[in-house]
Amino acid sequence: MKAKGAVLFEPGRPLEVCDVDVAPPRAGEALVRMAAAGVCHTDLHVMQGKFSAPLPAVLGHEGSGVVEDVGPGVTDLRPGDHVIPLWRLSCGTCEFCRLGRPALCPEGARVRNSGRLPEGTSRLSLDGREVFHYAGVSTFCQYSVVPEAALLKVNPDVPLDRAALLGCAVVTGFGAVTHAARVKPGDSVAVFGAGGVGLNVIQGAKSAGAATLVAVDVHASKLDLARRFGATHVIDASAEDPVEAVRSLTGGRGVHHAFDAVGSAATVRQAYDVLGRTGKLVVLGIAPAGAEVSLPLGSLVFEERQILGSFYGSGRPRDDIPALADMYLRGNLKLDELLTRRYPLERVNEAYAALERGEVARSVIVF
Ligand SMILES: [Zn+2]
Ligand SMILES: [Zn+2]
């Protein structure tokens, strides 16, 4: 079948919306009619060549849709099911899967780097030429073939445009708080970057009972949103030194937890510098490939600070995402406020330009 998909042919070029050929699902795969796809920063890294991926590829990894058809041997999905594609496939049997850390599964990394489905081929092509899948899910396409192992059924009461956000921004931000940092009631928290992921760190920290909750960003509109998501204080890092400002808000003590949701050496260093003794820095922003940071070893040892990476929420997306969907349906998770703009697929480059300008919390492509 033909489907409109946003293809990246080479880094530095805009995405091109093409009529892509989508082959039927094979064994263990499902055809998903996409409903919405999140405009996440990680795809932008690929577009800018800061992250490599096999190209040409249909990009997009955050999304939601409805199962249209299933291949042989698919047991848990049927047409009509609402699903969220999980952009990091897991095998279920390796050391990391057994430990409850499926995002660290080597098979997931292999599939992502191959640009093909686990079975070794692509279901996407253009005029007979192979087109790669991005992260095994390629959500910037009207239809995508996704392995059953990478599809999560979601409660159909959650509107699909909002469900899409659960699969990347929300689970990544919320999980960094609950699984990686383990924020406790009364803790002080500083969050660097109040975009799609950072706002979810903020609402996660609020829900965990953080007392002082400081958001740092350089865009006034994001700082306004940060307050609505639970920040008790906001700091415009374009106008004042965020390190001094956070330290003074904590009476010079420094915070219990700092989060970097930006993925730059400068903000990671600032987030480290606002920690108090035994403070924990969680880095969850995705940095361009090869990025490095320098840190003072003195305070790391003498103050027993901790530094931790967090990927895909450091938990089990299959358990965590349904729990977050329930929170939303009970009115305890802000998704409506997170979704600030909707674009048709034809305007995907415009959506990314707005993301780069820092105009939006999270926008989605709607099909
Ligand atoms: Zn993402
Ligand atoms: Zn595994």
Coordinates of C-alpha atoms and ligand atoms in Angstrom, one line a residue:
M1 CA 0.0 0.0 0.0
K2 CA 1.0 3.6 -0.4
A3 CA 1.2 6.0 2.6
K4 CA 2.4 9.5 3.1
G5 CA 5.6 9.5 5.1
A6 CA 8.2 12.1 6.1
V7 CA 11.6 10.9 4.7
L8 CA 15.0 12.1 5.6
F9 CA 17.3 11.5 2.6
E10 CA 20.4 13.0 4.1
P11 CA 21.4 15.1 7.2
G12 CA 21.0 18.8 6.7
R13 CA 18.1 18.5 4.3
P14 CA 14.5 19.1 5.2
L15 CA 12.2 16.1 5.6
E16 CA 10.3 15.3 2.4
V17 CA 6.8 14.0 2.5
C18 CA 6.6 11.2 0.0
D19 CA 4.2 8.5 -1.1
V20 CA 6.1 5.6 0.5
D21 CA 5.3 1.9 -0.3
V22 CA 4.4 0.0 2.9
A23 CA 4.6 -3.8 2.6
P24 CA 2.2 -6.0 4.6
P25 CA 3.2 -7.1 8.1
R26 CA 5.0 -10.4 8.3
A27 CA 5.1 -12.9 11.1
G28 CA 5.0 -11.2 14.5
E29 CA 4.3 -7.8 13.0
A30 CA 1.3 -5.4 12.9
L31 CA 0.3 -2.7 10.5
V32 CA -0.5 0.4 12.5
R33 CA -2.6 3.4 11.2
M34 CA -0.8 6.3 12.9
A35 CA -3.1 8.8 14.6
A36 CA -0.4 11.1 16.0
A37 CA 3.4 11.5 16.2
G38 CA 5.3 13.6 18.6
V39 CA 7.8 16.2 17.5
C40 CA 10.7 15.1 19.7
H41 CA 14.2 16.6 19.7
T42 CA 15.9 13.3 19.1
D43 CA 14.7 13.2 15.5
L44 CA 16.1 16.7 15.0
H45 CA 19.5 15.4 16.0
V46 CA 19.3 12.9 13.2
M47 CA 18.1 15.6 10.7
Q48 CA 21.1 17.8 11.7
G49 CA 23.5 14.9 11.5
K50 CA 24.3 15.0 15.2
F51 CA 23.2 11.4 15.5
S52 CA 23.6 8.8 12.9
A53 CA 20.8 6.5 11.5
P54 CA 20.6 4.5 8.3
L55 CA 19.1 6.8 5.6
P56 CA 16.9 7.4 3.8
A57 CA 14.5 6.7 6.6
V58 CA 11.0 7.6 7.7
L59 CA 11.6 9.4 11.0
G60 CA 9.5 9.7 14.0
H61 CA 9.6 7.6 17.2
E62 CA 6.9 9.1 19.5
G63 CA 3.4 8.1 18.4
S64 CA 0.1 6.4 18.8
G65 CA -2.2 4.7 16.4
V66 CA -4.7 1.9 15.7
V67 CA -3.9 -1.6 14.7
E68 CA -5.2 -2.1 11.1
D69 CA -3.9 -5.6 10.4
V70 CA -1.7 -8.2 11.9
G71 CA 0.7 -10.7 10.5
P72 CA 0.8 -14.5 11.2
G73 CA 1.5 -15.5 14.8
V74 CA 0.4 -12.2 16.4
T75 CA -1.5 -13.2 19.5
D76 CA -2.0 -10.2 21.7
L77 CA -3.1 -7.6 19.2
R78 CA -6.1 -7.3 16.9
P79 CA -7.4 -4.7 14.5
G80 CA -8.9 -1.8 16.3
D81 CA -6.6 -1.9 19.3
H82 CA -5.1 1.5 20.3
V83 CA -1.4 1.2 20.5
I84 CA 1.8 3.1 21.4
P85 CA 4.9 2.1 19.5
L86 CA 7.8 1.5 21.9
W87 CA 10.9 3.0 20.2
R88 CA 13.3 0.7 21.9
L89 CA 12.5 -2.9 21.3
S90 CA 13.5 -5.5 23.9
C91 CA 14.1 -9.2 23.6
G92 CA 12.6 -10.1 27.0
T93 CA 15.3 -12.7 27.8
C94 CA 18.7 -10.9 28.0
E95 CA 20.4 -9.8 31.3
F96 CA 19.0 -6.3 31.1
C97 CA 15.5 -7.4 30.2
R98 CA 15.6 -9.9 33.1
L99 CA 16.7 -7.1 35.4
G100 CA 13.6 -5.1 34.4
R101 CA 15.6 -2.6 32.3
P102 CA 14.3 -3.4 28.8
A103 CA 15.5 0.0 27.3
L104 CA 19.1 -1.3 27.8
C105 CA 18.5 -4.5 25.8
P106 CA 21.3 -4.9 23.2
E107 CA 18.8 -6.3 20.7
G108 CA 16.9 -3.0 20.9
A109 CA 20.1 -1.1 20.0
R110 CA 20.8 -3.5 17.2
V111 CA 17.4 -3.0 15.6
R112 CA 17.6 0.8 16.0
N113 CA 21.0 0.9 14.4
S114 CA 20.1 -1.5 11.6
G115 CA 17.2 0.6 10.4
R116 CA 15.3 -2.6 9.7
L117 CA 12.8 -4.7 11.6
P118 CA 14.2 -7.5 13.9
E119 CA 13.8 -10.1 11.2
G120 CA 16.4 -8.1 9.1
T121 CA 14.4 -6.4 6.3
S122 CA 12.5 -3.2 5.8
R123 CA 8.8 -2.9 5.0
L124 CA 9.3 0.6 3.5
S125 CA 10.4 1.5 0.0
L126 CA 10.3 4.3 -2.5
D127 CA 10.3 3.5 -6.2
G128 CA 11.7 0.1 -5.4
R129 CA 14.6 1.5 -3.3
E130 CA 14.8 0.4 0.4
V131 CA 13.8 3.0 2.9
F132 CA 14.8 2.4 6.5
H133 CA 12.6 2.3 9.6
Y134 CA 13.7 4.8 12.3
A135 CA 14.0 3.2 15.8
G136 CA 11.9 0.3 14.5
V137 CA 8.7 2.4 14.5
S138 CA 8.8 5.3 11.9
T139 CA 5.8 7.2 13.3
F140 CA 6.0 10.0 10.8
C141 CA 4.0 7.9 8.4
Q142 CA 0.3 7.3 7.8
Y143 CA 0.9 3.6 8.1
S144 CA 3.8 1.8 9.8
V145 CA 4.6 -1.9 10.2
V146 CA 5.8 -2.4 13.7
P147 CA 6.9 -5.7 15.5
E148 CA 4.3 -6.9 18.1
A149 CA 7.2 -6.8 20.6
A150 CA 7.4 -3.0 20.1
L151 CA 3.7 -2.3 20.5
L152 CA 1.9 -1.5 23.7
K153 CA -1.9 -1.5 23.9
V154 CA -3.2 1.6 25.5
N155 CA -6.6 2.4 27.1
P156 CA -8.8 3.7 24.3
D157 CA -10.3 6.3 26.7
V158 CA -7.0 8.3 26.3
P159 CA -7.4 10.5 23.2
L160 CA -4.7 9.3 20.7
D161 CA -3.0 12.7 20.2
R162 CA -2.3 12.8 23.9
A163 CA -1.5 9.1 24.2
A164 CA 1.4 9.7 21.7
L165 CA 3.2 11.9 24.3
L166 CA 3.1 9.0 26.9
G167 CA 5.5 7.0 24.7
C168 CA 8.5 9.3 24.9
A169 CA 8.4 12.7 26.6
V170 CA 6.2 11.7 29.5
V171 CA 7.6 8.3 30.4
T172 CA 11.2 9.6 30.0
G173 CA 10.7 12.6 32.3
F174 CA 8.5 11.0 34.9
G175 CA 10.6 7.8 35.1
A176 CA 13.8 9.8 35.6
V177 CA 12.2 11.2 38.8
T178 CA 10.6 8.0 40.1
H179 CA 13.0 5.3 39.0
A180 CA 16.4 7.1 38.6
A181 CA 16.5 9.9 41.1
R182 CA 13.8 8.5 43.5
V183 CA 12.7 12.0 44.7
K184 CA 11.2 11.9 48.2
P185 CA 8.6 14.2 49.8
G186 CA 10.3 17.4 51.0
D187 CA 13.3 17.2 48.6
S188 CA 14.6 20.2 46.6
V189 CA 14.8 19.7 42.9
A190 CA 16.2 21.8 40.0
V191 CA 15.3 21.0 36.4
F192 CA 17.3 22.3 33.5
G193 CA 15.2 22.5 30.3
A194 CA 11.4 22.9 30.5
G195 CA 10.5 21.4 27.1
G196 CA 8.5 18.3 26.5
V197 CA 10.7 16.1 28.7
G198 CA 11.6 18.7 31.3
L199 CA 8.0 19.5 32.0
N200 CA 7.4 15.9 32.8
V201 CA 10.3 15.8 35.2
I202 CA 8.7 18.8 36.8
Q203 CA 5.3 17.1 37.1
G204 CA 6.9 13.9 38.2
A205 CA 8.8 15.7 41.0
K206 CA 5.7 17.6 42.1
S207 CA 3.8 14.3 42.3
A208 CA 6.7 12.8 44.3
G209 CA 6.3 15.6 46.8
A210 CA 9.3 17.8 46.0
A211 CA 9.1 21.0 48.2
T212 CA 11.3 23.4 46.3
L213 CA 11.0 22.8 42.6
V214 CA 13.1 25.1 40.4
A215 CA 12.8 25.2 36.6
V216 CA 15.6 26.7 34.5
D217 CA 15.1 27.6 30.9
V218 CA 15.9 30.5 28.5
H219 CA 12.3 30.8 27.1
A220 CA 9.8 32.8 29.1
S221 CA 6.9 30.8 27.6
K222 CA 8.4 27.5 28.8
L223 CA 8.9 29.0 32.3
D224 CA 5.3 30.0 32.4
L225 CA 4.3 26.4 31.6
A226 CA 6.8 25.1 34.1
R227 CA 4.9 27.0 36.8
R228 CA 1.7 25.4 35.6
F229 CA 3.3 22.0 35.8
G230 CA 4.4 22.5 39.4
A231 CA 7.6 24.6 39.5
T232 CA 7.7 26.7 42.7
H233 CA 10.4 28.9 41.2
V234 CA 11.6 29.7 37.7
I235 CA 14.9 31.0 36.5
D236 CA 15.5 32.6 33.1
A237 CA 19.1 31.5 32.4
S238 CA 19.4 34.1 29.6
A239 CA 19.0 36.8 32.2
E240 CA 20.7 35.5 35.4
D241 CA 23.3 32.9 36.4
P242 CA 21.2 29.8 37.1
V243 CA 23.8 28.3 39.5
E244 CA 23.9 31.3 41.8
A245 CA 20.1 31.7 41.6
V246 CA 19.4 28.0 42.5
R247 CA 22.0 28.0 45.3
S248 CA 20.5 31.2 46.8
L249 CA 16.9 29.7 46.6
T250 CA 18.2 26.8 48.7
G251 CA 19.9 29.1 51.3
G252 CA 23.3 28.2 49.8
R253 CA 22.8 24.5 50.5
G254 CA 22.2 23.3 46.9
V255 CA 19.5 20.9 45.8
H256 CA 18.9 17.2 46.6
H257 CA 18.3 16.4 42.9
A258 CA 19.2 18.2 39.7
F259 CA 18.0 17.0 36.2
D260 CA 19.5 17.9 32.9
A261 CA 16.7 17.6 30.2
V262 CA 18.7 19.6 27.7
G263 CA 21.6 17.3 26.8
S264 CA 24.4 20.0 26.5
A265 CA 27.7 20.1 28.3
A266 CA 26.9 23.6 29.6
T267 CA 23.6 22.7 31.2
V268 CA 25.0 19.4 32.6
R269 CA 27.7 21.3 34.3
Q270 CA 25.3 23.9 35.7
A271 CA 23.1 21.1 37.0
Y272 CA 26.1 19.5 38.7
D273 CA 27.0 22.9 40.2
V274 CA 23.7 23.3 41.9
L275 CA 23.9 20.0 43.8
G276 CA 24.2 20.0 47.6
R277 CA 26.2 17.4 49.6
T278 CA 25.0 13.9 48.6
G279 CA 23.0 15.5 45.8
K280 CA 22.2 13.5 42.7
L281 CA 22.4 14.7 39.1
V282 CA 20.3 12.8 36.6
V283 CA 21.2 13.4 33.0
L284 CA 18.3 12.5 30.6
G285 CA 18.7 15.0 27.8
I286 CA 20.0 13.4 24.6
A287 CA 23.3 15.1 23.7
P288 CA 24.8 15.1 20.1
A289 CA 27.0 12.0 19.5
G290 CA 30.5 12.5 21.0
A291 CA 29.6 15.3 23.4
E292 CA 31.7 15.4 26.6
V293 CA 31.6 17.4 29.8
S294 CA 34.2 18.3 32.4
L295 CA 33.4 18.2 36.1
P296 CA 35.3 19.0 39.3
L297 CA 36.4 15.8 40.9
G298 CA 36.9 17.5 44.3
S299 CA 33.2 18.1 45.1
L300 CA 32.2 14.7 43.6
V301 CA 34.3 13.0 46.3
F302 CA 34.3 15.4 49.2
E303 CA 30.6 16.0 49.0
E304 CA 29.6 12.5 47.8
R305 CA 27.6 13.8 44.9
Q306 CA 26.2 11.3 42.4
I307 CA 25.8 11.4 38.7
L308 CA 23.4 9.1 36.9
G309 CA 22.2 8.7 33.3
S310 CA 18.5 7.9 32.6
F311 CA 17.2 6.5 29.4
Y312 CA 13.5 6.0 28.5
G313 CA 12.5 6.5 32.1
S314 CA 14.8 3.9 33.6
G315 CA 11.9 1.5 34.1
R316 CA 9.6 -0.8 32.3
P317 CA 7.7 1.2 29.6
R318 CA 5.2 -1.7 29.4
D319 CA 4.2 -1.2 33.0
D320 CA 4.9 2.5 33.4
I321 CA 3.1 3.9 30.4
P322 CA -0.3 2.3 31.3
A323 CA 0.1 3.6 34.8
L324 CA 0.7 7.1 33.5
A325 CA -2.4 6.7 31.2
D326 CA -4.4 5.9 34.3
M327 CA -3.0 8.9 36.1
Y328 CA -4.1 11.1 33.2
L329 CA -7.6 9.6 33.2
R330 CA -7.9 10.3 36.9
G331 CA -6.9 13.9 36.4
N332 CA -3.5 13.5 38.0
L333 CA -1.2 14.0 34.9
K334 CA -1.1 17.0 32.6
L335 CA -1.2 15.9 29.0
D336 CA -3.8 18.4 27.6
E337 CA -1.6 21.2 28.8
L338 CA 1.6 19.6 27.4
L339 CA 0.2 19.3 23.9
T340 CA 0.5 22.9 22.7
R341 CA 0.3 22.5 18.9
R342 CA -0.9 20.2 16.2
Y343 CA 0.4 20.1 12.7
P344 CA -0.5 18.0 9.6
L345 CA 2.3 15.8 8.3
E346 CA 2.9 18.2 5.3
R347 CA 4.1 20.9 7.8
V348 CA 6.5 18.7 9.8
N349 CA 9.5 20.9 8.9
E350 CA 7.6 23.9 10.3
A351 CA 6.9 21.9 13.5
Y352 CA 10.7 21.3 13.9
A353 CA 11.5 24.9 13.2
A354 CA 9.1 25.9 16.0
L355 CA 10.7 23.3 18.3
E356 CA 14.2 24.8 17.5
R357 CA 12.9 28.3 18.3
G358 CA 11.7 27.0 21.7
E359 CA 8.1 28.0 20.9
V360 CA 6.3 24.8 22.0
A361 CA 6.1 22.4 24.9
R362 CA 5.2 19.5 22.8
S363 CA 3.6 19.5 19.4
V364 CA 2.3 16.5 17.5
I365 CA 1.8 15.6 13.9
V366 CA -1.9 14.5 13.4
F367 CA -2.9 12.3 10.6
Ligands
ZN1 ZN 11.6 11.2 22.0
ZN2 ZN 16.8 -8.0 26.1

